[in-house]
Short mmCIF file of C-alpha atoms in Angstrom, two decimals:
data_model
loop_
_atom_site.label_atom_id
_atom_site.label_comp_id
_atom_site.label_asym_id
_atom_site.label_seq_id
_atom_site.Cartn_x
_atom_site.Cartn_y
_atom_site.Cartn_z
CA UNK A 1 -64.55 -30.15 38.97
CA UNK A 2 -62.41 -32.06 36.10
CA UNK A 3 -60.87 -28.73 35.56
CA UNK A 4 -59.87 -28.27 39.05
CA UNK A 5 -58.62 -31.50 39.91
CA UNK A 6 -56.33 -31.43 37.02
CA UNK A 7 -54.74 -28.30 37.85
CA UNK A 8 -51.49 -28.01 39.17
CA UNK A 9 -50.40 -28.15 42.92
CA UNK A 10 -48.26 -25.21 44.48
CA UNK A 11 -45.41 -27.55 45.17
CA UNK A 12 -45.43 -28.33 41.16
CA UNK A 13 -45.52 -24.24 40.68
CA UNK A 14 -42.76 -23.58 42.33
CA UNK A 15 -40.44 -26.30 41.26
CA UNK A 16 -41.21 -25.25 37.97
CA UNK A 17 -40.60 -21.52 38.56
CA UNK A 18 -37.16 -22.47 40.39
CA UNK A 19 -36.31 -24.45 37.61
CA UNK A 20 -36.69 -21.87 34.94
CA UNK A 21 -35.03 -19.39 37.38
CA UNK A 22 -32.30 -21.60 37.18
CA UNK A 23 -31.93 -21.75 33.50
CA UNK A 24 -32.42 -18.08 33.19
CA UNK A 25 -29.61 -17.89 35.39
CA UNK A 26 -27.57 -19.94 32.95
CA UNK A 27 -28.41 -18.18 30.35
CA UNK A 28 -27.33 -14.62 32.04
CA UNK A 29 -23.92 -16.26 32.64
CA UNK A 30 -23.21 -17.60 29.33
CA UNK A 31 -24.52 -13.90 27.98
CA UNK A 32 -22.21 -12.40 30.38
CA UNK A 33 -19.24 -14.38 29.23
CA UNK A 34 -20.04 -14.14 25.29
CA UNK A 35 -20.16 -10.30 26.16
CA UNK A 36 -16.54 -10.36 27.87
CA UNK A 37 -15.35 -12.50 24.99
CA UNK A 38 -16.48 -10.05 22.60
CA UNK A 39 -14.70 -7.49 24.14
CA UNK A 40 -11.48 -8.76 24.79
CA UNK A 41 -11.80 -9.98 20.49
CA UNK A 42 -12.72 -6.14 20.09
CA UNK A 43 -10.21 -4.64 22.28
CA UNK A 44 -7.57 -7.18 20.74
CA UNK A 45 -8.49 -5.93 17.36
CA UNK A 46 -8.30 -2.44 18.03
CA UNK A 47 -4.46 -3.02 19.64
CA UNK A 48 -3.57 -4.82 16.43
CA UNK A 49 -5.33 -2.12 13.73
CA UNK A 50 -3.12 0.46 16.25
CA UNK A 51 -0.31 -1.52 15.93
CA UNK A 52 -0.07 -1.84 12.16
CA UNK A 53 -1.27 2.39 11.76
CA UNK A 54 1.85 3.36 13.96
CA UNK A 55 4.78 0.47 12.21
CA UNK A 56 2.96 2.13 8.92
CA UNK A 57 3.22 5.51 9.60
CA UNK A 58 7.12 4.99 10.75
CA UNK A 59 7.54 3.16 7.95
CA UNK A 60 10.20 4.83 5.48
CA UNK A 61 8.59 3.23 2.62
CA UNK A 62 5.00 4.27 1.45
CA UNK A 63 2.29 2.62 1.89
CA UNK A 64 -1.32 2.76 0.02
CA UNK A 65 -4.35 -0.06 0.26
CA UNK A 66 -7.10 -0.85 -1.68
CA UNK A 67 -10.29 -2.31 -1.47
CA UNK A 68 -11.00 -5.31 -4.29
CA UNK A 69 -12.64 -2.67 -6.08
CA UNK A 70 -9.32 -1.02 -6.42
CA UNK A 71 -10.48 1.96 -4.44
CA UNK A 72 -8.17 3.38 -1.69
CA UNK A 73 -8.67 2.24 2.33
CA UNK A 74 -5.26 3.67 3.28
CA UNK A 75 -2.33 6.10 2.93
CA UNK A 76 0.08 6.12 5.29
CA UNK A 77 2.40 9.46 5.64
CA UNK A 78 5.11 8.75 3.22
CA UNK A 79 2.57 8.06 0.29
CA UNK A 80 0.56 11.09 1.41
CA UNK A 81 3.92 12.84 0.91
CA UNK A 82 5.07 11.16 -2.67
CA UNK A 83 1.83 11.04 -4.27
CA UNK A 84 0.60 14.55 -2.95
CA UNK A 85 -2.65 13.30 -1.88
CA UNK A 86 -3.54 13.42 1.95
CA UNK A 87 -5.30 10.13 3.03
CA UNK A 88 -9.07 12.00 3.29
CA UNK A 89 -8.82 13.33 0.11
CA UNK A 90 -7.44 9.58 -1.39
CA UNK A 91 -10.37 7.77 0.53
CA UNK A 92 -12.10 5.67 -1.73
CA UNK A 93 -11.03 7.40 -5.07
CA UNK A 94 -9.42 4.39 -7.65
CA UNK A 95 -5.87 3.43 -7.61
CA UNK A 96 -5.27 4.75 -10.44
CA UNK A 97 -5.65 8.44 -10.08
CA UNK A 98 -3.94 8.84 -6.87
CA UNK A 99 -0.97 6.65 -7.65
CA UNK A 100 -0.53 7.88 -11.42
CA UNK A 101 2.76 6.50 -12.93
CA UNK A 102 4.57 5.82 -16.42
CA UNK A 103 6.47 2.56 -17.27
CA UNK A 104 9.54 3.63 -17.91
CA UNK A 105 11.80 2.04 -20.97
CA UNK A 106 15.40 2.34 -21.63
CA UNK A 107 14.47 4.28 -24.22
CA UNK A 108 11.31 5.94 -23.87
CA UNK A 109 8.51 6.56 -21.66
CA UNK A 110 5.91 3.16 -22.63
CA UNK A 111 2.55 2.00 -20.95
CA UNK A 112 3.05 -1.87 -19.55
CA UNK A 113 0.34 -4.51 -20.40
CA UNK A 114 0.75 -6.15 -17.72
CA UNK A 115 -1.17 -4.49 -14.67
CA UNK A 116 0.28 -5.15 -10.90
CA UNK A 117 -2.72 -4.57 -9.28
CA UNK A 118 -4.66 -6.74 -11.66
CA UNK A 119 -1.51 -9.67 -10.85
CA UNK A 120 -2.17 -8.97 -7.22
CA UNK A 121 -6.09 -8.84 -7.35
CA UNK A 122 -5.27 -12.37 -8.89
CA UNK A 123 -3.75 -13.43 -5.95
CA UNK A 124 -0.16 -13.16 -7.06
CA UNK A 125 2.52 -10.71 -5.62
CA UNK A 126 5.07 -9.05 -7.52
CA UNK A 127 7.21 -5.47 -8.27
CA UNK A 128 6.45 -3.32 -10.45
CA UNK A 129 7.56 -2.78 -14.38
CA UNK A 130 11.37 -3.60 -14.95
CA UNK A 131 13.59 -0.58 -14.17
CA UNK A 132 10.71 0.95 -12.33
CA UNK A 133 8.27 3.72 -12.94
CA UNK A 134 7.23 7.72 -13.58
CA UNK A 135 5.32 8.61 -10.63
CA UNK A 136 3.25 11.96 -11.04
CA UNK A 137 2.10 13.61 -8.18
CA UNK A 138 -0.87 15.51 -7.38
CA UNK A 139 0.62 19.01 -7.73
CA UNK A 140 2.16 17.42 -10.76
CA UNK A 141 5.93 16.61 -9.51
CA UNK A 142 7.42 13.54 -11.61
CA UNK A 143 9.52 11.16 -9.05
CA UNK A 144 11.48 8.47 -10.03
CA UNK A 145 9.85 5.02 -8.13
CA UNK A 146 10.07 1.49 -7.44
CA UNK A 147 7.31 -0.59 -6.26
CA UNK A 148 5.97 -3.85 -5.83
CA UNK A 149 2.35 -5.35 -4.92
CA UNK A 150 0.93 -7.88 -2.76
CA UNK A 151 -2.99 -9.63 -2.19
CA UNK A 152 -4.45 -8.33 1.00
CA UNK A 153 -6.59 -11.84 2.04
CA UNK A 154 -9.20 -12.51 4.95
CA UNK A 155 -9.32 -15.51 7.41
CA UNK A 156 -10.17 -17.86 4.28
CA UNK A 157 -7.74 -16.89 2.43
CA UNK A 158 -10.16 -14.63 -0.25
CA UNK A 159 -8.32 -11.66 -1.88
CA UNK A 160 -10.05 -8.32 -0.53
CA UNK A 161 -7.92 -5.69 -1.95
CA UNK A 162 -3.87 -5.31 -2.76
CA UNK A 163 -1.64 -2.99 -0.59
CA UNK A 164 0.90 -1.81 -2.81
CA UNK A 165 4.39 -0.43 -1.18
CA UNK A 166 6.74 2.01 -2.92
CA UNK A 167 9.36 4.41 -2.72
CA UNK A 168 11.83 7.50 -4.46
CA UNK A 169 14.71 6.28 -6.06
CA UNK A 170 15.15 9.82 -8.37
CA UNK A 171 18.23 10.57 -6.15
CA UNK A 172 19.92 7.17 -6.67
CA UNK A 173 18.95 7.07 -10.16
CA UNK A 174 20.80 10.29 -10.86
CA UNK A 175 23.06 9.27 -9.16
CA UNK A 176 23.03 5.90 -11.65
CA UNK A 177 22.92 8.16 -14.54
CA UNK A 178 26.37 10.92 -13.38
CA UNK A 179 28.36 7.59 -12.84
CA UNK A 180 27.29 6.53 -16.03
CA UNK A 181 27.96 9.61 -17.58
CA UNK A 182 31.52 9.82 -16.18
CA UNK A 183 32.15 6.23 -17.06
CA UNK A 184 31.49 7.08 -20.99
CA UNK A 185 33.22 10.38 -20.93
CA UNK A 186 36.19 8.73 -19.62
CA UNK A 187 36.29 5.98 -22.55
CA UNK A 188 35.48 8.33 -24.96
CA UNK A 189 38.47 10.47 -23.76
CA UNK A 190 40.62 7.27 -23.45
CA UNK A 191 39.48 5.78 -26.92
CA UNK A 192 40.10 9.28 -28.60
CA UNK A 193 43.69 9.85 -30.19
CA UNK A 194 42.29 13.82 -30.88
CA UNK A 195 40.97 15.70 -28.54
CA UNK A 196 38.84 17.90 -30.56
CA UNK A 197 37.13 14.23 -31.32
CA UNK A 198 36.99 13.41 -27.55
CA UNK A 199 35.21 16.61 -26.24
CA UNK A 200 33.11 16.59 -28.83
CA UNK A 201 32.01 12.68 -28.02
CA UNK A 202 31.75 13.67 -24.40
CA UNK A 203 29.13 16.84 -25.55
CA UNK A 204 27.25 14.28 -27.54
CA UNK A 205 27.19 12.18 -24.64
CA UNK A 206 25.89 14.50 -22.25
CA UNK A 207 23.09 15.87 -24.54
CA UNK A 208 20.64 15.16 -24.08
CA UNK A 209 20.78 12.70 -21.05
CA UNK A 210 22.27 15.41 -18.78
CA UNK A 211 22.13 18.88 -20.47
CA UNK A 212 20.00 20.21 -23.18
CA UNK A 213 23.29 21.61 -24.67
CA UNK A 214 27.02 22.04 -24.32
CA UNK A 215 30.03 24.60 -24.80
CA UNK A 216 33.40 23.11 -24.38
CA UNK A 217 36.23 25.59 -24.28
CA UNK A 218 39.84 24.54 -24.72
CA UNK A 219 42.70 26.42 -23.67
CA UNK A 220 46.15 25.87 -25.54
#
């Protein structure tokens, strides 16, 4: 009898049942919403990731990205190009072996102390060695580059990886070096009272910086 008289009433049943109905109902709506929100965060995303691979990949400059392990995430088509890797066969493989370059010195070919990516994986941007760099390709092409480095960093401002940016300059460096060379060869023939004296400075200027000899013949 205690045990009967202290259970609950039909009335009290189904308040209590419309009550959790209604919070169940709550709960469906703010699942339904979190799931739309989602969504429209996801579908936002994937515009964005879209956005960058096509302003990349039409890019003239090239393009490679790194993890903060220093291993690559991306190539777009004009470093798949210079570097002679296609971005499959770059994924996660270091830095280092796909983008393999030389300091280059006035004088000879030197290794810098000073590591970019290391700088950027720092957190500091900045180009690459001073009158730029060797780049050797994958099939083994050298190419005359430029490039310069910069901290890839997530919402909280924590470096995860460095995207570095080059491109070829072997063209306008020739181009640096004939204007050069016509520059001297016109003092030398200016600054010269013989001529034997001035085509032989101008030979002596072109090897071995243009040719790896020269024949001047003179006529009269």
């Amino acid at each position: 009898v205690p045990q009967a008289l202290s259970m609950r009433g039909p009335e009290s049943l189904d308040s209590d049942v419309e009550q959790r109905t209604a919070e169940l109902h709550q709960l469906n709506d703010a699942l339904r919403r979190e799931v739309r929100e989602r969504r429209h965060v996801e579908n936002a995303l994937r515009e964005q990731r879209e956005w960058f691979r096509v302003t990349l990949s039409s890019i003239g400059d090239a393009v490679i990205a790194t993890d903060s392990r220093g291993r690559i995430t991306y190539l777009n088509p004009a470093a798949e190009m210079l570097t002679g890797w296609s971005a499959d066969q770059a994924a996660t493989r270091p830095l280092d072996v796909v983008y393999r370059t030389i300091s280059m010195h006035p004088d000879d070919e030197v290794v810098s102390d000073d590591d970019p990516f290391e700088r950027a994986l720092s957190g500091r941007s900045g180009i690459g060695p001073p009158g730029g760099a060797t780049l050797i390709s994958h099939g083994g092409k050298r190419l005359q580059v430029e490039d310069n480095y910069a901290p890839i960093r997530d919402e909280r401002g924590v470096v995860r990886g460095v995207v570095l940016v080059f491109h070829d300059v072997t063209e306008h460096r020739r181009a640096e070096q004939r204007v050069q060379l016509l520059a001297g060869a016109y003092e030398n023939l200016l600054t010269h009272g013989d001529v034997a004296d001035a085509v032989q400075a101008v030979a002596q200027l072109l090897v071995p910086t243009a040719a790896d000899w020269c024949r001047i013949d003179l006529f009269n």
